[in-house]
PDB file of C-alpha atoms in Angstrom:
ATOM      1  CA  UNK A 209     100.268-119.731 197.976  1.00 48.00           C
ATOM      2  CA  UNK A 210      99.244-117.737 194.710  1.00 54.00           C
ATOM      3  CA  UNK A 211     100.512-119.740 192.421  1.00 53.00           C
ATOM      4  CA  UNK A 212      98.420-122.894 194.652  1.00 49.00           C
ATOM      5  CA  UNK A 213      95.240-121.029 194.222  1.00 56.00           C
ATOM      6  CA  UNK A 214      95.918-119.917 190.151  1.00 55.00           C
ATOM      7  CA  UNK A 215      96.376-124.080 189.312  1.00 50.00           C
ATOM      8  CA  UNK A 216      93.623-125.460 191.676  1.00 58.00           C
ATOM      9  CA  UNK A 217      91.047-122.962 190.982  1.00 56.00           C
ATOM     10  CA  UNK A 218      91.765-123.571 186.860  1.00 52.00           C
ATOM     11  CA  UNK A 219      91.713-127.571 187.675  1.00 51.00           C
ATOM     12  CA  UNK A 220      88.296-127.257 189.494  1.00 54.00           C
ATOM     13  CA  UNK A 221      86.512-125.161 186.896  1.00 53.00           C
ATOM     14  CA  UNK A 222      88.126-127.206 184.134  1.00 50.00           C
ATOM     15  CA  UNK A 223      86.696-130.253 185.776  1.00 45.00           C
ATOM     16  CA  UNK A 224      83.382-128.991 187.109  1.00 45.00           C
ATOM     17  CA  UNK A 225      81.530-126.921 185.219  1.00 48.00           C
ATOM     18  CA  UNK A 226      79.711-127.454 182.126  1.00 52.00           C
ATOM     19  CA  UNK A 227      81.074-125.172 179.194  1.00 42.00           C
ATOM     20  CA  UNK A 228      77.224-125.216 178.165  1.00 42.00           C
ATOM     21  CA  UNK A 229      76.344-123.693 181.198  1.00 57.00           C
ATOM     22  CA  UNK A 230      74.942-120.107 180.374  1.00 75.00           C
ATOM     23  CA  UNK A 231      74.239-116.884 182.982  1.00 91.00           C
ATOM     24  CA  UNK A 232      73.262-113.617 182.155  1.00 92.00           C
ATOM     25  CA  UNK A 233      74.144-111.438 184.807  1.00 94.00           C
ATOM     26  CA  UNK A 234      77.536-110.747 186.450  1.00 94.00           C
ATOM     27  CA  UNK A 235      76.400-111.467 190.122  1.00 95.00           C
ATOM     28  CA  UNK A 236      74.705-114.613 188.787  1.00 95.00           C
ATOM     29  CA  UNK A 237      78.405-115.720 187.084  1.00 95.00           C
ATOM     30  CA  UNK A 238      80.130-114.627 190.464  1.00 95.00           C
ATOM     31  CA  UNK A 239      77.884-116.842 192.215  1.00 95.00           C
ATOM     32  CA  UNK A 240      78.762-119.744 189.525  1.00 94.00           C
ATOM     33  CA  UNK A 241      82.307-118.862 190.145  1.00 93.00           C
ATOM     34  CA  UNK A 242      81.829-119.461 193.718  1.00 93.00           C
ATOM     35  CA  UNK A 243      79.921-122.310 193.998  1.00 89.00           C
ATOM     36  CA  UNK A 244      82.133-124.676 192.473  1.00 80.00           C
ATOM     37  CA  UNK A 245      85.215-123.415 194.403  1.00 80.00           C
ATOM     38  CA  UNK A 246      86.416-125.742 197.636  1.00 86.00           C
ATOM     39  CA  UNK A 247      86.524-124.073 201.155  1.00 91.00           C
ATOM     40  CA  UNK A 248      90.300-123.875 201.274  1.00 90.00           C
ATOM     41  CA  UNK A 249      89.882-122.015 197.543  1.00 83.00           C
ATOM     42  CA  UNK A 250      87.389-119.515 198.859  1.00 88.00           C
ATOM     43  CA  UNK A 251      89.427-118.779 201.541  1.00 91.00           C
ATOM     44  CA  UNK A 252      93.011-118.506 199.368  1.00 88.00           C
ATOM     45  CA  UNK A 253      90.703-115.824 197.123  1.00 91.00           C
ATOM     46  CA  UNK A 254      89.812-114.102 199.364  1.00 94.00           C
ATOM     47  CA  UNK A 255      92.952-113.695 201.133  1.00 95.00           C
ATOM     48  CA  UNK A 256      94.335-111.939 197.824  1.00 95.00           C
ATOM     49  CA  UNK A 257      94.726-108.437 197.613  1.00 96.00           C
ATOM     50  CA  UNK A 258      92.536-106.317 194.731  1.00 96.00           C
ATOM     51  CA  UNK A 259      95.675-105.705 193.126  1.00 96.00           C
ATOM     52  CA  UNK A 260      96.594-109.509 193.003  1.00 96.00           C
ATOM     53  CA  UNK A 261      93.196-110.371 191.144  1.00 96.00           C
ATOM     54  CA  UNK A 262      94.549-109.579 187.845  1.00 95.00           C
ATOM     55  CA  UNK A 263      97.300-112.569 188.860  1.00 94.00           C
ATOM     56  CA  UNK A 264      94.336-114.968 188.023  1.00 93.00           C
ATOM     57  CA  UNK A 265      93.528-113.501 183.956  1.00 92.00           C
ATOM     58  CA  UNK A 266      95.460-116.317 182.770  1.00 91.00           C
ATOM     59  CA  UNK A 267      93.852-119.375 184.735  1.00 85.00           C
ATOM     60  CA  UNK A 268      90.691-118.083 186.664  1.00 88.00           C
ATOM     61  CA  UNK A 269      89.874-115.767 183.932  1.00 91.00           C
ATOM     62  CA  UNK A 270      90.735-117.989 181.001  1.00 90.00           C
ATOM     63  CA  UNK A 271      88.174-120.401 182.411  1.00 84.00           C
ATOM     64  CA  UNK A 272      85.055-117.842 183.580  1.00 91.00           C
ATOM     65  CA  UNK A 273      85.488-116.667 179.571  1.00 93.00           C
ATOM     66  CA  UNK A 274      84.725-120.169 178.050  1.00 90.00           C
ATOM     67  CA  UNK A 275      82.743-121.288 180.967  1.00 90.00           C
ATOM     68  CA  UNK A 276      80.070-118.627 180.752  1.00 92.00           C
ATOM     69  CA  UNK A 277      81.156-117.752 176.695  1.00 91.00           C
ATOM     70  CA  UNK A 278      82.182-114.668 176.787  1.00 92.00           C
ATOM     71  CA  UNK A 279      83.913-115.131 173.520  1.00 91.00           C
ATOM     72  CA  UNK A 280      81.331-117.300 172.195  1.00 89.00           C
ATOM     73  CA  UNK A 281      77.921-115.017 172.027  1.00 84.00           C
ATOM     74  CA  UNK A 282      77.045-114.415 175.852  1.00 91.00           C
ATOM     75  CA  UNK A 283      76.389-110.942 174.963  1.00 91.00           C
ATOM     76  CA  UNK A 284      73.668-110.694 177.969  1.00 92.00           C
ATOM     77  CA  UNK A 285      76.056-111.259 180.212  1.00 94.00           C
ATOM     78  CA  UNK A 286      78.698-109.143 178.596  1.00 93.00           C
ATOM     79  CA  UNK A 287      76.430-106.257 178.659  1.00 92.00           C
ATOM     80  CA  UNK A 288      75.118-106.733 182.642  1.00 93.00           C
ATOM     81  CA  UNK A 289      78.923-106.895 183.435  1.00 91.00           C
ATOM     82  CA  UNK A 290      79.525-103.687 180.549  1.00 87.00           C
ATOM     83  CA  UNK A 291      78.003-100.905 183.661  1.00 83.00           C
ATOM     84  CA  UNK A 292      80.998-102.137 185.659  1.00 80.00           C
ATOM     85  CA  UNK A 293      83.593-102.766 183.415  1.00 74.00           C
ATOM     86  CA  UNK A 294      82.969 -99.975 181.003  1.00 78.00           C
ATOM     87  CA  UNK A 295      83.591-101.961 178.476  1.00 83.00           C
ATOM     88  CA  UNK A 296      81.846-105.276 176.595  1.00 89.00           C
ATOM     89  CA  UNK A 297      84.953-107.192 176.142  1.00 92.00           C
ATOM     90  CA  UNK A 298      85.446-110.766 177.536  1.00 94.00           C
ATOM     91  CA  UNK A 299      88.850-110.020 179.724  1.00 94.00           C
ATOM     92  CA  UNK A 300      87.384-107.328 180.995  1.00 93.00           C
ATOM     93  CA  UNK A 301      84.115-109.039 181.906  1.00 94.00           C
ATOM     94  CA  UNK A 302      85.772-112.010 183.067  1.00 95.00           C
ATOM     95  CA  UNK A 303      88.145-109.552 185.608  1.00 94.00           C
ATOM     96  CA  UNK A 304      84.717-107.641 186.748  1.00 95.00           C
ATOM     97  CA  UNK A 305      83.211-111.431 187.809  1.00 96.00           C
ATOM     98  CA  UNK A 306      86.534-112.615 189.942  1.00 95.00           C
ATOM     99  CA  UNK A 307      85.907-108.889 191.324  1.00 96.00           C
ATOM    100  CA  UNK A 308      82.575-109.318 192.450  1.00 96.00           C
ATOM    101  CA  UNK A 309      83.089-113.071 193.592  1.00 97.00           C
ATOM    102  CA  UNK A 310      86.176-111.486 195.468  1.00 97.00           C
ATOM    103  CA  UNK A 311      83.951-108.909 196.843  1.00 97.00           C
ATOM    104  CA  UNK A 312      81.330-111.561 197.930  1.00 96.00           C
ATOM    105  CA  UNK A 313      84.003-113.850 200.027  1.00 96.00           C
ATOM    106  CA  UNK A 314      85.010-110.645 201.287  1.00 94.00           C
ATOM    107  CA  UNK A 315      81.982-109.403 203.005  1.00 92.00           C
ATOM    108  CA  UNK A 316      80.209-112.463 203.627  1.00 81.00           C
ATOM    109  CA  UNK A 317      79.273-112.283 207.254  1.00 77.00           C
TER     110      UNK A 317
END
């Protein structure tokens, strides 16, 4: 089932989200992450343990860093997500984001 959710959730933000698209707060990119995410996708990340989120860096992760530019000059959103990470730098930042999304399928009522 992980390895499902690591290639579907990289094919839907490959195929759904602009790469011009532009947040500046980590709850705001959590929310992005979310919204473009199927039902059965939602449920598959939430499923995964905190220790299993780091599984996603190289899909997931890849895709929130050039999705929301984290290695291309978002620095307002690198800075909001910089209180939580501790640090400014895009893996990081992209890890906090699948965090909080995580967090937000998590304890949605």
């Amino acid at each position: 089932m992980k390895n499902w959710i690591c290639v579907s959730l990289f094919v839907t933000l490959v195929t759904t989200v602009s790469a011009q698209e532009q947040v500046s707060t980590c709850q705001d990119a959590a929310k992005a992450t979310l919204d473009f995410l199927t039902e059965p996708q939602r449920a598959e990340l939430a499923a995964l343990s905190a220790d299993e989120l780091i599984d996603l860096h190289f899909n997931l992760g890849i895709r929130v860093r050039e999705v929301f530019g984290l290695w291309n000059g978002n620095h307002a959103l690198r800075a909001d997500c910089s209180s939580v990470a501790l640090t400014k730098h895009p893996d990081d930042v992209s890890l906090v984001i699948i965090g909080l999304a995580w967090e937000r399928l998590r304890t949605a009522p």
